[in-house]
XYZ file of C-alpha atoms in Angstrom:
474
model
C 8.513 6.908 -54.651
C 7.324 9.495 -52.292
C 5.766 12.713 -53.920
C 7.604 15.906 -53.677
C 4.816 17.659 -51.720
C 4.777 14.848 -49.156
C 8.637 15.228 -48.570
C 8.142 19.160 -48.314
C 5.028 18.776 -45.853
C 6.187 15.881 -43.746
C 8.534 18.027 -41.664
C 6.057 20.425 -40.993
C 3.355 18.035 -40.045
C 5.745 16.343 -37.749
C 6.690 19.861 -36.198
C 3.049 20.558 -35.668
C 2.481 17.283 -34.031
C 5.374 17.885 -31.716
C 4.350 21.351 -30.650
C 0.567 20.662 -30.546
C 1.210 17.350 -28.521
C 3.598 19.195 -26.240
C 1.164 22.161 -25.708
C -1.837 19.742 -25.146
C 0.264 17.618 -22.683
C 1.656 20.700 -20.986
C -1.674 22.146 -20.219
C -2.824 19.041 -18.796
C 0.288 19.071 -16.431
C -0.515 22.610 -15.369
C -4.069 22.009 -14.691
C -3.866 18.529 -12.870
C -0.478 17.728 -11.350
C -0.533 18.597 -7.563
C 3.287 17.895 -7.077
C 5.605 20.464 -8.336
C 8.709 18.391 -8.811
C 6.544 15.738 -10.759
C 5.019 18.595 -12.797
C 8.510 20.001 -13.696
C 9.811 16.513 -14.475
C 7.031 15.591 -16.799
C 7.286 19.420 -18.669
C 10.895 18.579 -19.084
C 10.318 15.164 -20.571
C 7.434 16.406 -22.984
C 9.592 19.178 -24.542
C 13.198 17.450 -24.345
C 12.170 14.143 -25.771
C 10.058 15.162 -29.093
C 6.903 12.991 -29.696
C 8.317 10.314 -27.351
C 7.853 12.711 -24.305
C 4.190 13.442 -24.815
C 3.456 9.962 -25.434
C 4.891 8.904 -22.385
C 3.076 11.370 -20.456
C -0.290 10.125 -22.166
C 0.416 6.548 -20.930
C 2.351 7.142 -17.639
C 1.104 10.479 -16.345
C -2.729 10.836 -16.931
C -4.995 9.145 -14.318
C -7.580 7.624 -16.193
C -9.069 5.738 -13.060
C -12.663 7.689 -12.390
C -14.516 5.341 -10.072
C -16.357 6.524 -6.916
C -16.516 4.205 -3.951
C -20.026 4.795 -3.064
C -21.227 3.730 -6.489
C -19.128 0.760 -6.716
C -19.904 -0.660 -3.048
C -23.442 -1.033 -4.135
C -26.566 0.128 -1.983
C -26.240 -0.414 1.650
C -23.663 -3.025 1.800
C -21.139 -1.228 4.019
C -23.934 0.392 5.765
C -25.753 -2.497 6.857
C -22.487 -4.207 8.256
C -21.490 -0.960 10.339
C -24.180 -1.433 13.237
C -21.975 0.237 15.853
C -22.241 4.122 16.209
C -19.019 6.221 15.876
C -17.284 6.346 19.124
C -16.979 9.677 20.955
C -13.228 10.841 20.535
C -12.423 12.994 23.390
C -12.632 11.296 26.710
C -12.002 7.858 25.746
C -9.106 6.199 27.381
C -8.301 4.063 24.310
C -7.643 7.172 22.237
C -6.221 9.345 25.159
C -4.536 12.657 23.861
C -4.721 11.568 20.285
C -8.324 12.805 19.882
C -7.144 15.312 17.285
C -5.543 12.482 15.092
C -8.758 10.563 15.297
C -10.922 13.427 14.121
C -8.613 14.345 11.505
C -8.602 10.926 9.827
C -12.342 10.683 10.267
C -12.779 13.964 7.859
C -9.793 12.348 5.646
C -11.712 9.068 4.836
C -15.061 10.287 5.850
C -15.777 7.168 7.840
C -16.284 6.660 11.728
C -13.904 4.582 14.100
C -15.427 1.259 14.792
C -15.724 -0.238 18.302
C -15.575 -3.927 19.362
C -12.373 -5.275 17.304
C -9.610 -7.698 17.983
C -6.320 -7.570 16.115
C -3.558 -10.300 16.257
C -0.208 -9.681 15.012
C 1.425 -12.686 12.773
C 4.997 -12.260 12.505
C 6.578 -14.098 9.556
C 5.052 -16.018 6.789
C 4.768 -19.505 8.458
C 2.464 -18.182 10.996
C 0.625 -15.915 8.825
C -0.054 -18.335 5.992
C -1.165 -21.276 8.466
C -3.692 -18.915 9.983
C -4.805 -17.885 6.530
C -5.066 -21.550 5.236
C -6.640 -22.536 8.443
C -9.594 -19.918 7.969
C -10.079 -20.738 4.445
C -10.532 -24.412 5.237
C -13.019 -23.607 8.121
C -15.047 -21.259 5.571
C -18.793 -21.894 5.227
C -20.148 -19.019 3.142
C -17.528 -17.078 1.423
C -13.981 -16.120 0.724
C -12.710 -13.149 -0.972
C -8.772 -12.832 -1.396
C -7.002 -10.016 -3.145
C -2.987 -9.986 -3.314
C -0.419 -8.195 -5.380
C 1.674 -11.286 -6.089
C 0.630 -14.655 -6.427
C 3.738 -16.451 -7.274
C 4.045 -20.195 -8.157
C 5.510 -22.545 -5.472
C 4.580 -24.346 -2.361
C 2.670 -21.458 -0.899
C 0.730 -20.814 -3.960
C -0.138 -24.477 -4.348
C -1.443 -24.550 -0.841
C -3.582 -21.673 -1.429
C -4.905 -22.923 -4.757
C -5.952 -26.282 -2.982
C -7.324 -24.641 0.084
C -9.617 -22.272 -2.124
C -10.477 -25.067 -4.804
C -11.670 -27.132 -1.769
C -13.622 -24.268 -0.355
C -15.349 -23.698 -3.797
C -16.124 -27.467 -4.233
C -18.032 -27.668 -0.808
C -20.205 -24.726 -2.019
C -18.406 -21.612 -0.537
C -18.695 -18.548 -2.494
C -14.888 -17.833 -3.475
C -13.454 -14.846 -5.281
C -9.840 -14.204 -5.886
C -8.329 -11.009 -7.507
C -4.780 -10.610 -8.584
C -2.915 -7.690 -9.621
C -2.166 -8.027 -13.492
C 1.602 -7.193 -12.862
C 1.983 -9.344 -9.766
C 0.364 -12.300 -11.610
C 3.270 -12.435 -14.122
C 5.968 -12.976 -11.404
C 5.905 -16.824 -12.451
C 5.389 -18.429 -15.605
C 2.932 -20.063 -16.322
C 0.891 -17.753 -14.140
C -0.247 -19.364 -11.023
C -3.513 -17.800 -11.317
C -4.303 -20.261 -14.286
C -4.195 -23.114 -11.757
C -7.163 -21.437 -9.875
C -9.146 -20.995 -13.103
C -8.473 -24.591 -13.906
C -10.242 -25.716 -10.545
C -13.151 -23.584 -11.164
C -12.251 -20.697 -8.829
C -13.647 -17.281 -9.929
C -10.329 -15.354 -10.426
C -9.840 -12.093 -12.153
C -6.936 -9.776 -12.401
C -6.729 -5.985 -11.948
C -6.076 -3.571 -14.959
C -4.370 -6.303 -17.167
C -2.492 -5.253 -20.299
C 0.990 -3.857 -20.489
C 0.525 -1.272 -23.132
C -2.542 0.564 -21.566
C -2.669 3.997 -19.884
C -3.274 2.416 -16.656
C -0.465 -0.181 -16.616
C 1.449 1.805 -14.074
C -1.474 1.858 -11.605
C -1.109 -1.296 -9.649
C -3.478 -2.957 -6.886
C -1.014 -3.317 -4.188
C -3.825 -4.445 -1.497
C -3.291 -7.670 0.644
C -6.980 -8.644 1.715
C -8.537 -11.928 2.851
C -12.042 -12.014 4.430
C -13.412 -15.355 5.299
C -17.223 -15.495 5.831
C -17.358 -11.803 6.602
C -16.378 -12.539 9.997
C -12.313 -12.696 10.063
C -9.806 -10.823 7.915
C -6.280 -10.570 7.113
C -4.076 -7.798 5.956
C -0.520 -6.486 6.096
C 2.478 -6.693 3.770
C 2.428 -10.618 2.773
C 2.371 -11.642 -0.695
C 1.751 -15.361 -1.845
C 5.376 -16.328 -2.234
C 7.632 -18.897 -1.023
C 10.325 -16.268 -0.277
C 8.152 -15.278 2.802
C 9.149 -18.927 4.602
C 11.566 -18.847 7.301
C 13.181 -22.118 5.685
C 15.150 -19.743 3.430
C 17.141 -18.243 6.226
C 18.745 -15.200 5.302
C 17.199 -15.073 1.810
C 13.856 -14.970 3.534
C 11.617 -11.794 3.003
C 10.304 -11.217 6.624
C 6.904 -9.696 6.889
C 4.330 -8.825 9.220
C 0.468 -9.547 8.712
C -2.574 -9.310 10.870
C -5.619 -11.165 11.740
C -8.830 -8.758 12.543
C -12.152 -9.729 13.845
C -15.114 -7.581 14.624
C -16.929 -4.679 12.581
C -13.596 -3.752 10.956
C -13.770 -6.843 9.019
C -16.630 -5.143 6.922
C -14.550 -2.626 5.534
C -11.976 -5.256 4.362
C -14.726 -6.992 2.588
C -16.164 -3.669 1.331
C -12.717 -2.765 -0.164
C -12.516 -5.986 -1.941
C -16.210 -5.606 -3.275
C -15.364 -2.128 -4.906
C -12.323 -3.590 -6.505
C -14.000 -6.732 -7.456
C -16.925 -4.860 -9.019
C -14.653 -2.484 -10.957
C -12.961 -5.388 -12.722
C -15.767 -7.680 -13.064
C -18.937 -5.557 -12.747
C -20.350 -8.379 -10.365
C -21.723 -6.889 -7.085
C -20.995 -8.908 -3.957
C -23.770 -8.487 -1.559
C -25.828 -10.352 0.988
C -25.011 -11.822 4.342
C -22.702 -14.456 2.877
C -20.412 -11.418 2.117
C -21.461 -8.935 4.785
C -23.069 -10.820 7.782
C -24.283 -8.829 10.847
C -21.213 -8.027 13.032
C -20.708 -8.785 16.539
C -18.205 -7.399 18.981
C -14.878 -9.375 19.015
C -12.640 -7.225 21.262
C -12.185 -3.754 22.619
C -10.182 -2.037 20.022
C -11.123 0.846 17.878
C -10.295 0.672 14.308
C -11.107 2.085 10.938
C -10.063 1.127 7.305
C -8.001 3.590 4.954
C -8.307 2.929 1.475
C -6.054 4.911 -0.769
C -5.581 4.989 -4.535
C -5.547 7.054 -7.605
C -9.295 7.557 -7.667
C -11.748 8.921 -5.042
C -9.502 8.026 -2.238
C -6.198 9.782 -3.630
C -3.773 10.940 -0.723
C -5.898 9.505 1.966
C -2.768 7.785 3.433
C -0.318 10.668 2.824
C -2.782 12.919 4.767
C -3.152 10.451 7.625
C 0.573 9.852 7.905
C 1.022 13.798 7.945
C -1.699 13.917 10.531
C -0.199 11.241 12.643
C 3.109 12.678 12.692
C 1.709 16.227 13.502
C -0.295 14.855 16.565
C 2.416 12.798 18.005
C 3.568 13.958 21.530
C 5.962 11.531 22.570
C 7.392 8.871 20.187
C 6.943 7.883 16.565
C 8.129 4.205 15.327
C 8.018 3.198 11.749
C 9.048 0.321 9.838
C 9.056 0.396 6.099
C 11.162 -1.548 3.402
C 11.288 1.440 1.098
C 11.732 4.930 2.722
C 11.239 7.542 -0.234
C 9.097 10.121 1.284
C 7.734 13.325 -0.157
C 9.312 16.491 1.026
C 6.104 17.392 3.058
C 6.197 14.174 4.874
C 10.045 14.106 5.563
C 9.796 17.747 6.722
C 7.034 16.651 9.188
C 9.291 14.090 10.649
C 11.861 16.702 11.294
C 9.695 18.975 12.831
C 8.430 16.350 15.135
C 11.910 15.375 16.046
C 12.646 19.135 16.683
C 9.408 19.370 18.997
C 11.019 16.676 21.278
C 9.129 13.706 19.860
C 11.244 10.486 19.583
C 11.357 9.552 15.921
C 12.518 5.924 15.064
C 12.749 4.830 11.446
C 13.602 1.234 10.747
C 14.751 0.291 7.276
C 16.590 -2.645 5.608
C 20.255 -2.296 5.149
C 19.962 -3.846 1.724
C 16.682 -3.778 -0.189
C 15.171 -6.310 -2.758
C 15.450 -3.527 -5.252
C 18.948 -2.097 -5.548
C 17.906 1.120 -7.113
C 15.186 1.767 -4.606
C 17.823 1.154 -1.900
C 20.270 3.870 -3.499
C 17.280 6.284 -3.668
C 16.478 5.250 0.096
C 19.848 6.173 1.215
C 19.868 9.322 -0.808
C 16.910 10.611 1.315
C 18.471 9.900 4.756
C 20.359 13.236 4.972
C 17.020 15.122 4.849
C 15.777 13.235 8.139
C 19.145 12.789 10.068
C 19.841 16.407 10.313
C 17.154 17.412 12.441
C 17.140 14.530 15.046
C 15.384 11.492 13.638
C 16.928 8.187 14.373
C 17.433 5.772 11.593
C 18.114 1.980 12.209
C 19.264 -0.152 9.153
C 18.514 -3.869 9.981
C 20.520 -6.783 8.473
C 19.281 -9.571 6.592
C 16.873 -11.074 6.212
C 14.997 -8.367 4.287
C 12.323 -6.529 6.440
C 9.172 -5.952 4.129
C 6.925 -5.057 7.047
C 4.845 -1.801 7.036
C 4.156 -0.610 10.366
C 3.919 2.647 12.233
C 3.208 3.187 16.047
C 2.442 6.598 17.640
C 2.463 7.267 21.505
C 2.339 3.861 22.449
C -1.469 3.533 21.315
C -2.070 4.175 17.696
C -0.742 1.630 15.196
C -1.190 1.807 11.492
C -0.792 -1.672 9.753
C -1.363 -2.737 5.972
C 0.057 -2.886 2.440
C 1.434 0.695 2.015
C 5.141 1.815 1.940
C 6.714 5.105 2.674
C 7.030 6.013 -1.167
C 5.233 8.039 -3.732
C 4.288 4.781 -5.527
C 2.144 3.582 -2.670
C 0.826 7.203 -1.737
C 0.052 8.200 -5.152
C -0.095 5.627 -7.668
C -1.043 2.114 -6.029
C -4.393 1.078 -4.558
C -3.608 0.329 -1.049
C -5.267 -0.638 2.079
C -4.258 0.388 5.694
C -5.881 -0.043 9.102
C -5.519 2.282 12.070
C -5.902 0.841 15.457
C -6.355 2.305 18.920
C -5.422 -0.338 21.218
C -2.530 0.004 23.840
C -2.009 -3.866 24.009
C -1.584 -4.183 20.339
C 0.726 -1.096 20.339
C 2.918 -2.532 23.013
C 3.241 -5.726 21.051
C 4.175 -4.138 17.839
C 6.429 -1.889 19.692
C 8.270 -4.693 21.251
C 8.671 -6.281 17.909
C 9.979 -3.176 16.234
C 12.490 -2.610 19.404
C 13.854 -6.034 18.915
C 14.467 -5.186 15.278
C 16.106 -1.941 16.386
C 18.496 -3.960 18.977
C 20.102 -6.002 15.837
C 20.095 -3.020 13.393
C 23.039 -0.570 12.869
C 22.334 2.995 13.740
C 22.837 5.087 10.655
C 24.276 8.572 11.622
C 24.918 11.847 9.375
C 28.590 11.241 9.661
C 28.318 7.863 8.119
C 26.711 9.383 5.075
C 29.598 11.802 4.825
C 32.127 8.944 4.950
C 30.732 7.240 2.005
C 32.725 7.556 -1.219
C 31.794 10.413 -3.542
C 30.562 7.979 -6.289
C 28.156 6.370 -4.085
C 26.963 9.760 -2.871
C 26.338 10.669 -6.370
C 24.770 7.542 -7.168
C 22.458 7.477 -4.299
C 21.459 11.234 -5.154
C 20.842 10.339 -8.872
C 18.505 7.468 -7.760
C 16.547 9.812 -5.364
C 15.845 12.072 -8.560
C 13.541 9.292 -9.758
C 11.611 8.718 -6.184
C 8.558 10.147 -7.542
C 8.173 7.300 -10.151
C 10.007 4.397 -8.144
């Protein structure tokens, strides 16, 4: 039987916990939340959901990732790899009239553009997986591989065999898989790697931890420190063309030259963060030699020292564009600032073409995407919805000479919550190749106009508008 004094005191204790927790959480929101909509949303959750709201904010709203890139990379690893001085921005024909963009991104990421790179586009999983597996088979010194999803199937089995074979012949192999992405199959595919003796780690494991909402979405493969791969591909059978309309189409890239050291350095920082092992020395960071004529720079982004790097880069690219902006993204849920920047660019006379899938693999995200379109259609941006297969590519081209490629989507999750890695490239040949690919997608896409949105049934417009409210959390 509960003592009388406990029954009298319990309501007051619970009330004190509610008020005290709400005040503490609210203070944190007011001091640290940069985005007004997110701050207002969290304040509502905290006070309208007694006890639960403050607890949710504790687990989902507080950023506890406190790493610093310089400390994690270790002394001199990247510095030794960057043997080419930063290229002068103005007067370089490869940069043209985008010198302001080059300068802005240099200040954003605090790294110079690197000369002497070659970048090859790999369209579709069949081509990209074949190139990646061939590179692993040729490895002599090291293989580092990071992916968001490592799903059981034919593709995963091929990677397990290739990585295990490399390990068996004395190659230093490290594999990093996001802890959420590792659960896409049961039993998890990463356990097959461990059984074969491959050094494998999961990024931020644990479902009921304060950081479970912060995921590593990067896709990085570096072989012998000389050749790198990045883009949108996960390790999944759904990227194979044999699946027909059910294929998830994607675009990956092969990189050679000094830029590869930045991919390796990003992996090394993540690996140290998870395992506390430093990856150093010529096996992972060899001396680099020129492989081409492209200027390139890696852009790491995440809820740590690199927060907002990609959001600012996108804003800078849109602001500096003078003729045309081409964007392909599977999820278009931009913050208001980015949507407004696209509108302003269109009103300046810049051609703005946005390519999105007609149907997403995530219905709720697709609804939210359509809820966002009216904010860009009314000012001159052109939106093109592609039919199946679902296009998972993340690409941007500005003024036929600047390409942004990598893992990040145009949504709040990629730009505020995930750990991402993109590469900016100044190269007219690559830009022409990517532009041709995107224009081919536009040719088979359906143009979306404002009147199309107006003709949608009221319940669909309400559904899409409701889904859009959750954009900061999708």
